[in-house]
């Protein structure tokens, strides 16, 4: 694109969030990138233009957002898509029929569905592996393996994958690239490109937009070869976001650092409160010293985020339903990463499509509650959880 954006790579996160890709409009001086609705752009002569010809291929509002997100992930290139899911589809589009993928076993449900019900129809074979021990990757790699797909922490049991260790193993094979879905951490708390990932993806729908009002995705990479292919696929498949959504997400990301700090502060408070409660049998939060991979979390993440899960003592479906309906501030809802607190029952909601055996293997019991902790006042959130626990759990 014919854009001469200032390089913000020497600046810290908050400065990049506010300034990268956001230079005042050269024509009007507008401080906020305008919502550029035009689908087509006048050319000076045939093929001579200012970097834009048709909005599916490129749009100034989208460029502003992509530039900002690339800066937040310390990446060179970012591509924005109409959802996290079509981002997954475009990245998988880098492969051809006959190629093989190794994916972490407790991958996001929609990614599992795409790999097993869509990519498989296009001749792409996917093996799901428990990567708690990164060495498990070695035995899963085949001569036709092209892509490794991981998420860390995973959903809803917040298991971590050692991204650096996985990247080293992946890169010891020729032509294998590593994709990390960084949705749960956001670019503020984890930067997988620095740990060796080739491509980072996010569901922007979650923390990056952060206000639960638009569905969008991004892919970020430093690799010129993958970027060129992805740009081609973005235009060819056409799963591009609306410019209004680009504007919303761009506005959202300017407060990402402030929001993530508050999500985390509230989550830590709630995690400690739950751990001390006799009405709770287990709390799963990477920021707790009791989390099995707490040391890895401290090493590879810059914080612990706003997602936590826990099990009600003596819990079953009935107790869980009682607890969820007794909550006043936490909305009973799927999704995550917005300013408002949400609670859900994975066994019945986000993970209902798994078989009971698969749920049991992942530890998704009927007593497991997942929370996306919002940025409300922490005292109010703890008080709400306390009264709901007292109503629901009998010792
Ligand atoms: C929500 C989500 C996705 C899918 O993103 P959409 O924007 O809903 O299409 C992918 N990965 C993770 C970890 C998610 O939470």
CSV table of C-alpha atoms and ligand atoms in Angstrom, one decimal:
chain,number,residue,atom,x,y,z
A,1,UNK,CA,0.0,0.0,0.0
A,2,UNK,CA,1.2,3.5,-0.7
A,3,UNK,CA,1.3,4.4,2.9
A,4,UNK,CA,4.3,5.9,4.7
A,5,UNK,CA,3.4,5.1,8.2
A,6,UNK,CA,5.8,6.1,11.0
A,7,UNK,CA,7.5,3.1,12.6
A,8,UNK,CA,6.4,2.7,16.2
A,9,UNK,CA,8.4,-0.4,17.0
A,10,UNK,CA,10.7,1.4,19.5
A,11,UNK,CA,7.7,2.5,21.5
A,12,UNK,CA,6.0,0.7,24.4
A,13,UNK,CA,2.6,-1.1,24.0
A,14,UNK,CA,0.3,1.7,25.1
A,15,UNK,CA,1.9,4.2,22.7
A,16,UNK,CA,1.7,1.7,19.8
A,17,UNK,CA,-2.0,1.0,20.7
A,18,UNK,CA,-2.8,4.7,20.4
A,19,UNK,CA,-0.6,5.8,17.5
A,20,UNK,CA,0.4,2.9,15.1
A,21,UNK,CA,-1.5,3.3,11.8
A,22,UNK,CA,-3.3,6.3,13.1
A,23,UNK,CA,-1.5,9.3,11.5
A,24,UNK,CA,-3.8,12.3,10.9
A,25,UNK,CA,-5.6,12.1,7.5
A,26,UNK,CA,-3.3,13.8,5.0
A,27,UNK,CA,-6.2,15.4,3.2
A,28,UNK,CA,-8.3,16.8,6.1
A,29,UNK,CA,-6.1,16.4,9.2
A,30,UNK,CA,-8.7,14.2,10.8
A,31,UNK,CA,-7.1,12.7,13.9
A,32,UNK,CA,-9.2,9.5,13.8
A,33,UNK,CA,-9.0,7.4,10.6
A,34,UNK,CA,-12.2,8.1,8.6
A,35,UNK,CA,-14.6,5.3,7.9
A,36,UNK,CA,-13.8,4.9,4.3
A,37,UNK,CA,-17.0,3.4,2.8
A,38,UNK,CA,-16.1,3.7,-0.9
A,39,UNK,CA,-15.9,0.3,-2.6
A,40,UNK,CA,-13.8,1.7,-5.5
A,41,UNK,CA,-11.1,4.3,-5.9
A,42,UNK,CA,-10.5,6.7,-8.8
A,43,UNK,CA,-7.3,6.1,-10.7
A,44,UNK,CA,-5.1,8.8,-12.2
A,45,UNK,CA,-4.3,6.6,-15.2
A,46,UNK,CA,-5.1,3.0,-15.8
A,47,UNK,CA,-3.4,1.0,-13.1
A,48,UNK,CA,-2.0,4.2,-11.4
A,49,UNK,CA,-3.6,4.8,-8.0
A,50,UNK,CA,-2.8,5.6,-4.4
A,51,UNK,CA,-2.6,2.0,-3.2
A,52,UNK,CA,-6.3,1.2,-3.3
A,53,UNK,CA,-8.3,0.0,-6.3
A,54,UNK,CA,-11.2,-2.0,-4.9
A,55,UNK,CA,-12.2,-2.5,-1.2
A,56,UNK,CA,-12.1,-6.2,-1.1
A,57,UNK,CA,-8.4,-6.1,-2.0
A,58,UNK,CA,-7.7,-3.2,0.3
A,59,UNK,CA,-9.4,-0.4,2.2
A,60,UNK,CA,-7.8,2.6,4.1
A,61,UNK,CA,-9.9,1.9,7.3
A,62,UNK,CA,-8.9,-1.7,7.2
A,63,UNK,CA,-5.2,-0.7,6.6
A,64,UNK,CA,-5.3,1.6,9.7
A,65,UNK,CA,-6.6,-1.3,11.9
A,66,UNK,CA,-4.2,-3.9,10.4
A,67,UNK,CA,-1.2,-1.6,10.9
A,68,UNK,CA,-2.2,-1.1,14.6
A,69,UNK,CA,-2.6,-4.8,15.3
A,70,UNK,CA,0.7,-5.7,13.6
A,71,UNK,CA,2.4,-3.1,15.9
A,72,UNK,CA,0.8,-4.7,19.0
A,73,UNK,CA,2.0,-8.2,18.1
A,74,UNK,CA,5.5,-6.8,17.1
A,75,UNK,CA,4.8,-8.2,13.7
A,76,UNK,CA,5.4,-6.8,10.2
A,77,UNK,CA,2.2,-7.7,8.6
A,78,UNK,CA,-1.4,-8.1,9.7
A,79,UNK,CA,-4.5,-9.2,7.7
A,80,UNK,CA,-8.0,-8.6,9.0
A,81,UNK,CA,-11.0,-10.9,8.3
A,82,UNK,CA,-14.7,-11.0,8.8
A,83,UNK,CA,-14.3,-13.4,11.8
A,84,UNK,CA,-11.8,-15.5,13.7
A,85,UNK,CA,-13.3,-18.5,11.9
A,86,UNK,CA,-12.6,-17.3,8.4
A,87,UNK,CA,-9.1,-16.3,9.6
A,88,UNK,CA,-8.6,-20.0,10.4
A,89,UNK,CA,-10.0,-21.0,7.0
A,90,UNK,CA,-7.7,-18.6,5.2
A,91,UNK,CA,-4.6,-19.7,7.1
A,92,UNK,CA,-5.5,-23.4,6.4
A,93,UNK,CA,-5.8,-22.3,2.8
A,94,UNK,CA,-2.0,-22.1,2.8
A,95,UNK,CA,-2.2,-25.9,2.6
A,96,UNK,CA,-3.0,-28.2,-0.3
A,97,UNK,CA,-4.9,-31.5,-0.6
A,98,UNK,CA,-2.7,-34.2,0.8
A,99,UNK,CA,-1.1,-32.0,3.5
A,100,UNK,CA,-1.2,-32.9,7.2
A,101,UNK,CA,-1.8,-30.7,10.2
A,102,UNK,CA,-0.9,-31.4,13.9
A,103,UNK,CA,-3.3,-29.5,16.2
A,104,UNK,CA,-3.4,-29.3,20.0
A,105,UNK,CA,-6.2,-31.6,21.2
A,106,UNK,CA,-8.3,-29.1,23.2
A,107,UNK,CA,-8.4,-26.5,20.4
A,108,UNK,CA,-11.3,-24.0,20.1
A,109,UNK,CA,-14.5,-25.9,19.2
A,110,UNK,CA,-15.0,-24.0,16.0
A,111,UNK,CA,-11.4,-24.7,14.9
A,112,UNK,CA,-12.0,-28.4,15.7
A,113,UNK,CA,-15.2,-28.3,13.6
A,114,UNK,CA,-13.4,-26.6,10.7
A,115,UNK,CA,-10.5,-29.1,10.7
A,116,UNK,CA,-12.7,-32.2,11.0
A,117,UNK,CA,-15.7,-31.3,8.9
A,118,UNK,CA,-14.4,-28.8,6.3
A,119,UNK,CA,-10.7,-29.0,5.8
A,120,UNK,CA,-11.0,-32.8,5.8
A,121,UNK,CA,-13.3,-32.6,2.8
A,122,UNK,CA,-10.5,-30.8,1.0
A,123,UNK,CA,-8.0,-33.6,1.5
A,124,UNK,CA,-6.3,-32.1,4.6
A,125,UNK,CA,-5.6,-34.6,7.4
A,126,UNK,CA,-5.5,-33.4,11.0
A,127,UNK,CA,-4.1,-35.2,14.0
A,128,UNK,CA,-5.0,-33.9,17.5
A,129,UNK,CA,-2.3,-34.3,20.1
A,130,UNK,CA,-2.0,-33.5,23.8
A,131,UNK,CA,0.9,-31.0,23.9
A,132,UNK,CA,1.2,-30.8,27.7
A,133,UNK,CA,4.5,-32.5,26.9
A,134,UNK,CA,5.8,-30.7,23.8
A,135,UNK,CA,7.8,-33.8,22.8
A,136,UNK,CA,4.5,-35.5,21.9
A,137,UNK,CA,4.6,-33.3,18.8
A,138,UNK,CA,7.6,-35.2,17.4
A,139,UNK,CA,5.8,-38.5,17.1
A,140,UNK,CA,2.8,-36.9,15.5
A,141,UNK,CA,4.7,-35.2,12.7
A,142,UNK,CA,4.6,-37.0,9.3
A,143,UNK,CA,6.5,-36.5,6.1
A,144,UNK,CA,3.5,-34.5,4.7
A,145,UNK,CA,3.0,-32.3,7.8
A,146,UNK,CA,2.9,-28.6,6.9
A,147,UNK,CA,1.2,-26.8,9.8
A,148,UNK,CA,1.2,-27.0,13.6
A,149,UNK,CA,-1.8,-25.3,15.3
A,150,UNK,CA,-1.7,-24.5,19.0
A,151,UNK,CA,-3.6,-22.4,21.5
A,152,UNK,CA,-2.3,-21.4,24.9
A,153,UNK,CA,-4.0,-21.2,27.3
A,154,UNK,CA,-6.7,-23.6,26.1
A,155,UNK,CA,-10.4,-23.4,26.6
A,156,UNK,CA,-12.0,-24.0,29.2
A,157,UNK,CA,-9.4,-25.8,31.3
A,158,UNK,CA,-6.6,-23.2,30.7
A,159,UNK,CA,-3.8,-25.7,29.9
A,160,UNK,CA,-0.7,-24.1,28.5
A,161,UNK,CA,1.5,-25.1,25.6
A,162,UNK,CA,5.2,-24.3,25.7
A,163,UNK,CA,5.2,-22.2,22.5
A,164,UNK,CA,9.0,-21.9,22.3
A,165,UNK,CA,9.6,-25.6,22.7
A,166,UNK,CA,6.9,-26.4,20.1
A,167,UNK,CA,8.4,-23.8,17.7
A,168,UNK,CA,11.9,-25.4,18.0
A,169,UNK,CA,10.5,-28.9,17.3
A,170,UNK,CA,8.4,-27.6,14.4
A,171,UNK,CA,11.3,-25.8,12.8
A,172,UNK,CA,13.5,-28.8,13.0
A,173,UNK,CA,11.5,-30.2,10.1
A,174,UNK,CA,11.6,-28.5,6.6
A,175,UNK,CA,8.5,-26.7,5.5
A,176,UNK,CA,6.6,-26.9,8.7
A,177,UNK,CA,5.1,-23.7,10.1
A,178,UNK,CA,3.6,-22.9,13.5
A,179,UNK,CA,0.3,-21.0,14.0
A,180,UNK,CA,-0.7,-19.8,17.5
A,181,UNK,CA,-4.2,-18.8,18.3
A,182,UNK,CA,-3.5,-16.0,20.8
A,183,UNK,CA,-7.1,-15.0,21.5
A,184,UNK,CA,-7.2,-15.8,25.2
A,185,UNK,CA,-4.1,-13.7,26.1
A,186,UNK,CA,-4.5,-10.8,23.6
A,187,UNK,CA,-1.3,-9.1,22.3
A,188,UNK,CA,-0.9,-7.4,25.6
A,189,UNK,CA,-0.1,-10.6,27.6
A,190,UNK,CA,1.6,-12.8,25.0
A,191,UNK,CA,3.4,-12.3,21.8
A,192,UNK,CA,3.9,-15.7,20.1
A,193,UNK,CA,6.0,-14.3,17.2
A,194,UNK,CA,8.7,-13.6,19.8
A,195,UNK,CA,8.5,-17.2,20.9
A,196,UNK,CA,9.0,-18.6,17.4
A,197,UNK,CA,5.5,-18.8,15.9
A,198,UNK,CA,5.3,-18.1,12.2
A,199,UNK,CA,1.7,-16.9,12.2
A,200,UNK,CA,-0.5,-15.5,15.1
A,201,UNK,CA,-4.2,-15.4,14.9
A,202,UNK,CA,-6.9,-13.8,17.0
A,203,UNK,CA,-10.6,-13.7,17.2
A,204,UNK,CA,-10.8,-9.9,17.4
A,205,UNK,CA,-14.4,-10.5,18.5
A,206,UNK,CA,-12.9,-11.1,22.0
A,207,UNK,CA,-10.3,-9.0,23.7
A,208,UNK,CA,-9.0,-6.9,20.9
A,209,UNK,CA,-12.4,-5.3,20.1
A,210,UNK,CA,-13.3,-5.9,23.7
A,211,UNK,CA,-16.9,-4.5,23.7
A,212,UNK,CA,-18.8,-7.5,22.5
A,213,UNK,CA,-20.2,-5.6,19.5
A,214,UNK,CA,-18.4,-6.9,16.4
A,215,UNK,CA,-17.2,-10.2,15.0
A,216,UNK,CA,-13.8,-10.1,13.3
A,217,UNK,CA,-10.4,-11.9,13.1
A,218,UNK,CA,-6.7,-11.2,12.3
A,219,UNK,CA,-3.6,-13.0,11.3
A,220,UNK,CA,-0.1,-11.5,11.9
A,221,UNK,CA,3.2,-12.7,10.5
A,222,UNK,CA,6.8,-11.6,9.9
A,223,UNK,CA,7.2,-14.1,7.0
A,224,UNK,CA,7.1,-12.4,3.6
A,225,UNK,CA,6.2,-15.6,1.8
A,226,UNK,CA,3.3,-16.5,4.1
A,227,UNK,CA,2.1,-12.8,4.0
A,228,UNK,CA,2.0,-12.7,0.2
A,229,UNK,CA,0.0,-16.0,0.1
A,230,UNK,CA,-2.4,-14.8,2.8
A,231,UNK,CA,-2.9,-11.4,1.1
A,232,UNK,CA,-3.8,-13.4,-2.1
A,233,UNK,CA,-6.2,-15.7,-0.2
A,234,UNK,CA,-7.8,-12.8,1.7
A,235,UNK,CA,-8.7,-11.1,-1.7
A,236,UNK,CA,-9.5,-14.4,-3.5
A,237,UNK,CA,-11.8,-15.8,-0.8
A,238,UNK,CA,-13.1,-12.4,0.1
A,239,UNK,CA,-13.8,-13.0,3.8
A,240,UNK,CA,-13.0,-9.4,4.6
A,241,UNK,CA,-14.5,-7.3,7.5
A,242,UNK,CA,-16.8,-4.4,7.0
A,243,UNK,CA,-15.2,-1.0,7.3
A,244,UNK,CA,-17.5,-0.1,10.2
A,245,UNK,CA,-16.3,-3.2,12.1
A,246,UNK,CA,-12.7,-2.1,11.4
A,247,UNK,CA,-13.5,1.3,12.9
A,248,UNK,CA,-15.1,-0.3,16.0
A,249,UNK,CA,-12.3,-2.7,16.5
A,250,UNK,CA,-9.7,0.0,16.0
A,251,UNK,CA,-11.4,2.1,18.6
A,252,UNK,CA,-11.5,-0.8,21.0
A,253,UNK,CA,-7.9,-1.7,20.7
A,254,UNK,CA,-6.8,1.8,21.9
A,255,UNK,CA,-7.7,0.8,25.4
A,256,UNK,CA,-6.6,-2.8,25.2
A,257,UNK,CA,-3.7,-2.3,27.7
A,258,UNK,CA,-6.0,-0.6,30.3
A,259,UNK,CA,-8.7,-3.2,29.9
A,260,UNK,CA,-6.3,-6.2,30.1
A,261,UNK,CA,-4.8,-4.8,33.4
A,262,UNK,CA,-8.3,-4.6,34.9
A,263,UNK,CA,-9.5,-8.0,33.6
A,264,UNK,CA,-6.4,-9.5,35.2
A,265,UNK,CA,-6.6,-7.6,38.5
A,266,UNK,CA,-10.3,-8.7,38.9
A,267,UNK,CA,-9.5,-12.3,37.8
A,268,UNK,CA,-6.7,-12.6,40.3
A,269,UNK,CA,-8.9,-11.4,43.1
A,270,UNK,CA,-11.7,-13.8,42.2
A,271,UNK,CA,-9.2,-16.7,41.8
A,272,UNK,CA,-7.9,-16.1,45.3
A,273,UNK,CA,-11.4,-15.7,46.7
A,274,UNK,CA,-12.6,-19.0,45.1
A,275,UNK,CA,-9.5,-20.8,46.2
A,276,UNK,CA,-10.2,-19.9,49.8
A,277,UNK,CA,-13.9,-20.9,49.6
A,278,UNK,CA,-15.0,-24.2,51.1
A,279,UNK,CA,-17.8,-24.3,48.4
A,280,UNK,CA,-15.3,-24.7,45.5
A,281,UNK,CA,-13.2,-27.8,44.9
A,282,UNK,CA,-10.8,-26.6,42.3
A,283,UNK,CA,-9.8,-23.2,40.7
A,284,UNK,CA,-8.0,-23.2,37.4
A,285,UNK,CA,-6.2,-19.9,36.7
A,286,UNK,CA,-2.6,-19.7,35.3
A,287,UNK,CA,-1.8,-16.9,37.7
A,288,UNK,CA,-2.3,-19.1,40.8
A,289,UNK,CA,0.8,-20.9,42.2
A,290,UNK,CA,-1.5,-24.0,42.4
A,291,UNK,CA,-1.8,-24.0,38.6
A,292,UNK,CA,0.3,-26.9,37.2
A,293,UNK,CA,2.0,-24.7,34.6
A,294,UNK,CA,2.3,-21.6,36.7
A,295,UNK,CA,6.1,-21.4,36.1
A,296,UNK,CA,5.5,-21.7,32.3
A,297,UNK,CA,2.8,-19.0,32.5
A,298,UNK,CA,5.3,-16.7,34.2
A,299,UNK,CA,8.0,-17.4,31.6
A,300,UNK,CA,6.0,-17.2,28.4
A,301,UNK,CA,3.2,-14.7,29.2
A,302,UNK,CA,3.4,-11.1,30.3
A,303,UNK,CA,0.4,-11.6,32.6
A,304,UNK,CA,-2.3,-14.1,33.3
A,305,UNK,CA,-5.4,-12.7,31.7
A,306,UNK,CA,-9.1,-12.6,32.5
A,307,UNK,CA,-10.3,-16.1,32.0
A,308,UNK,CA,-10.7,-18.6,34.8
A,309,UNK,CA,-12.5,-21.8,35.5
A,310,UNK,CA,-13.5,-23.6,38.7
A,311,UNK,CA,-15.5,-26.6,40.0
A,312,UNK,CA,-18.3,-26.4,42.5
A,313,UNK,CA,-17.9,-28.6,45.5
A,314,UNK,CA,-20.1,-31.7,45.3
A,315,UNK,CA,-21.3,-30.1,42.1
A,316,UNK,CA,-23.6,-31.5,39.3
A,317,UNK,CA,-25.7,-30.0,36.6
A,318,UNK,CA,-28.3,-28.9,39.0
A,319,UNK,CA,-25.8,-27.1,41.3
A,320,UNK,CA,-24.2,-25.4,38.3
A,321,UNK,CA,-27.5,-24.2,37.0
A,322,UNK,CA,-28.5,-22.9,40.4
A,323,UNK,CA,-25.2,-21.1,40.7
A,324,UNK,CA,-25.4,-19.5,37.2
A,325,UNK,CA,-29.0,-18.3,37.7
A,326,UNK,CA,-28.2,-16.8,41.1
A,327,UNK,CA,-25.5,-14.6,39.6
A,328,UNK,CA,-26.6,-11.0,39.1
A,329,UNK,CA,-23.7,-9.2,37.5
A,330,UNK,CA,-22.3,-12.1,35.4
A,331,UNK,CA,-24.4,-12.7,32.3
A,332,UNK,CA,-25.0,-16.3,31.4
A,333,UNK,CA,-23.5,-16.3,28.0
A,334,UNK,CA,-20.9,-17.8,25.6
A,335,UNK,CA,-18.0,-15.7,24.2
A,336,UNK,CA,-15.4,-13.8,26.2
A,337,UNK,CA,-13.1,-10.8,26.3
A,338,UNK,CA,-15.7,-8.0,26.6
A,339,UNK,CA,-15.8,-5.4,29.3
A,340,UNK,CA,-18.8,-7.1,30.9
A,341,UNK,CA,-18.4,-10.3,33.1
A,342,UNK,CA,-19.8,-13.5,31.7
A,343,UNK,CA,-20.2,-17.0,33.1
A,344,UNK,CA,-21.0,-20.2,31.3
A,345,UNK,CA,-21.4,-24.0,31.7
A,346,UNK,CA,-19.0,-25.5,29.1
A,347,UNK,CA,-20.5,-29.0,29.4
A,348,UNK,CA,-23.9,-27.7,28.2
A,349,UNK,CA,-22.9,-24.6,26.2
A,350,UNK,CA,-19.5,-24.1,24.5
A,351,UNK,CA,-18.5,-27.7,24.7
A,352,UNK,CA,-21.9,-29.4,24.2
A,353,UNK,CA,-20.9,-30.7,20.7
A,354,UNK,CA,-18.1,-32.9,22.2
A,355,UNK,CA,-19.0,-36.5,23.1
A,356,UNK,CA,-19.3,-37.2,26.9
A,357,UNK,CA,-16.0,-39.2,26.6
A,358,UNK,CA,-14.2,-36.3,25.0
A,359,UNK,CA,-15.5,-33.9,27.6
A,360,UNK,CA,-14.4,-36.3,30.4
A,361,UNK,CA,-10.9,-36.6,28.9
A,362,UNK,CA,-10.6,-32.8,28.9
A,363,UNK,CA,-11.9,-32.4,32.4
A,364,UNK,CA,-15.1,-30.6,31.3
A,365,UNK,CA,-17.3,-31.9,34.1
A,366,UNK,CA,-20.9,-30.8,34.8
A,367,UNK,CA,-19.5,-28.8,37.8
A,368,UNK,CA,-17.0,-26.8,35.8
A,369,UNK,CA,-17.9,-23.1,35.4
A,370,UNK,CA,-16.0,-20.8,33.1
A,371,UNK,CA,-15.8,-17.1,33.7
A,372,UNK,CA,-14.8,-14.3,31.4
A,373,UNK,CA,-14.0,-11.7,34.1
A,374,UNK,CA,-15.0,-8.2,33.1
A,375,UNK,CA,-13.7,-4.8,34.2
A,376,UNK,CA,-16.5,-3.9,36.6
A,377,UNK,CA,-15.6,-3.1,40.3
A,378,UNK,CA,-13.8,-6.2,41.8
A,379,UNK,CA,-15.6,-5.9,45.2
A,380,UNK,CA,-19.0,-6.1,43.4
A,381,UNK,CA,-17.9,-9.1,41.3
A,382,UNK,CA,-16.6,-11.0,44.4
A,383,UNK,CA,-19.8,-10.2,46.4
A,384,UNK,CA,-21.9,-11.5,43.5
A,385,UNK,CA,-20.0,-14.8,43.2
A,386,UNK,CA,-20.1,-15.2,47.0
A,387,UNK,CA,-23.9,-14.9,47.3
A,388,UNK,CA,-24.5,-17.2,44.3
A,389,UNK,CA,-22.2,-19.9,45.8
A,390,UNK,CA,-24.0,-19.7,49.1
A,391,UNK,CA,-27.4,-20.2,47.3
A,392,UNK,CA,-26.2,-23.1,45.1
A,393,UNK,CA,-23.7,-25.2,46.9
A,394,UNK,CA,-24.6,-27.5,49.8
A,395,UNK,CA,-21.8,-29.1,51.8
B,1,LIG,C1,-14.1,-17.1,19.4
B,1,LIG,C2,-12.8,-17.9,19.1
B,1,LIG,C3,-12.4,-18.2,17.8
B,1,LIG,C4,-13.4,-17.9,16.6
B,1,LIG,O1,-13.6,-16.6,16.4
B,1,LIG,P1,-15.0,-16.0,15.8
B,1,LIG,O2,-14.6,-14.5,15.7
B,1,LIG,O3,-16.0,-16.3,16.7
B,1,LIG,O4,-15.2,-16.6,14.4
B,1,LIG,C5,-11.2,-18.8,17.5
B,1,LIG,N1,-10.4,-19.1,18.6
B,1,LIG,C6,-10.7,-18.8,19.8
B,1,LIG,C7,-9.7,-19.2,20.9
B,1,LIG,C8,-11.9,-18.2,20.1
B,1,LIG,O5,-12.2,-17.9,21.4
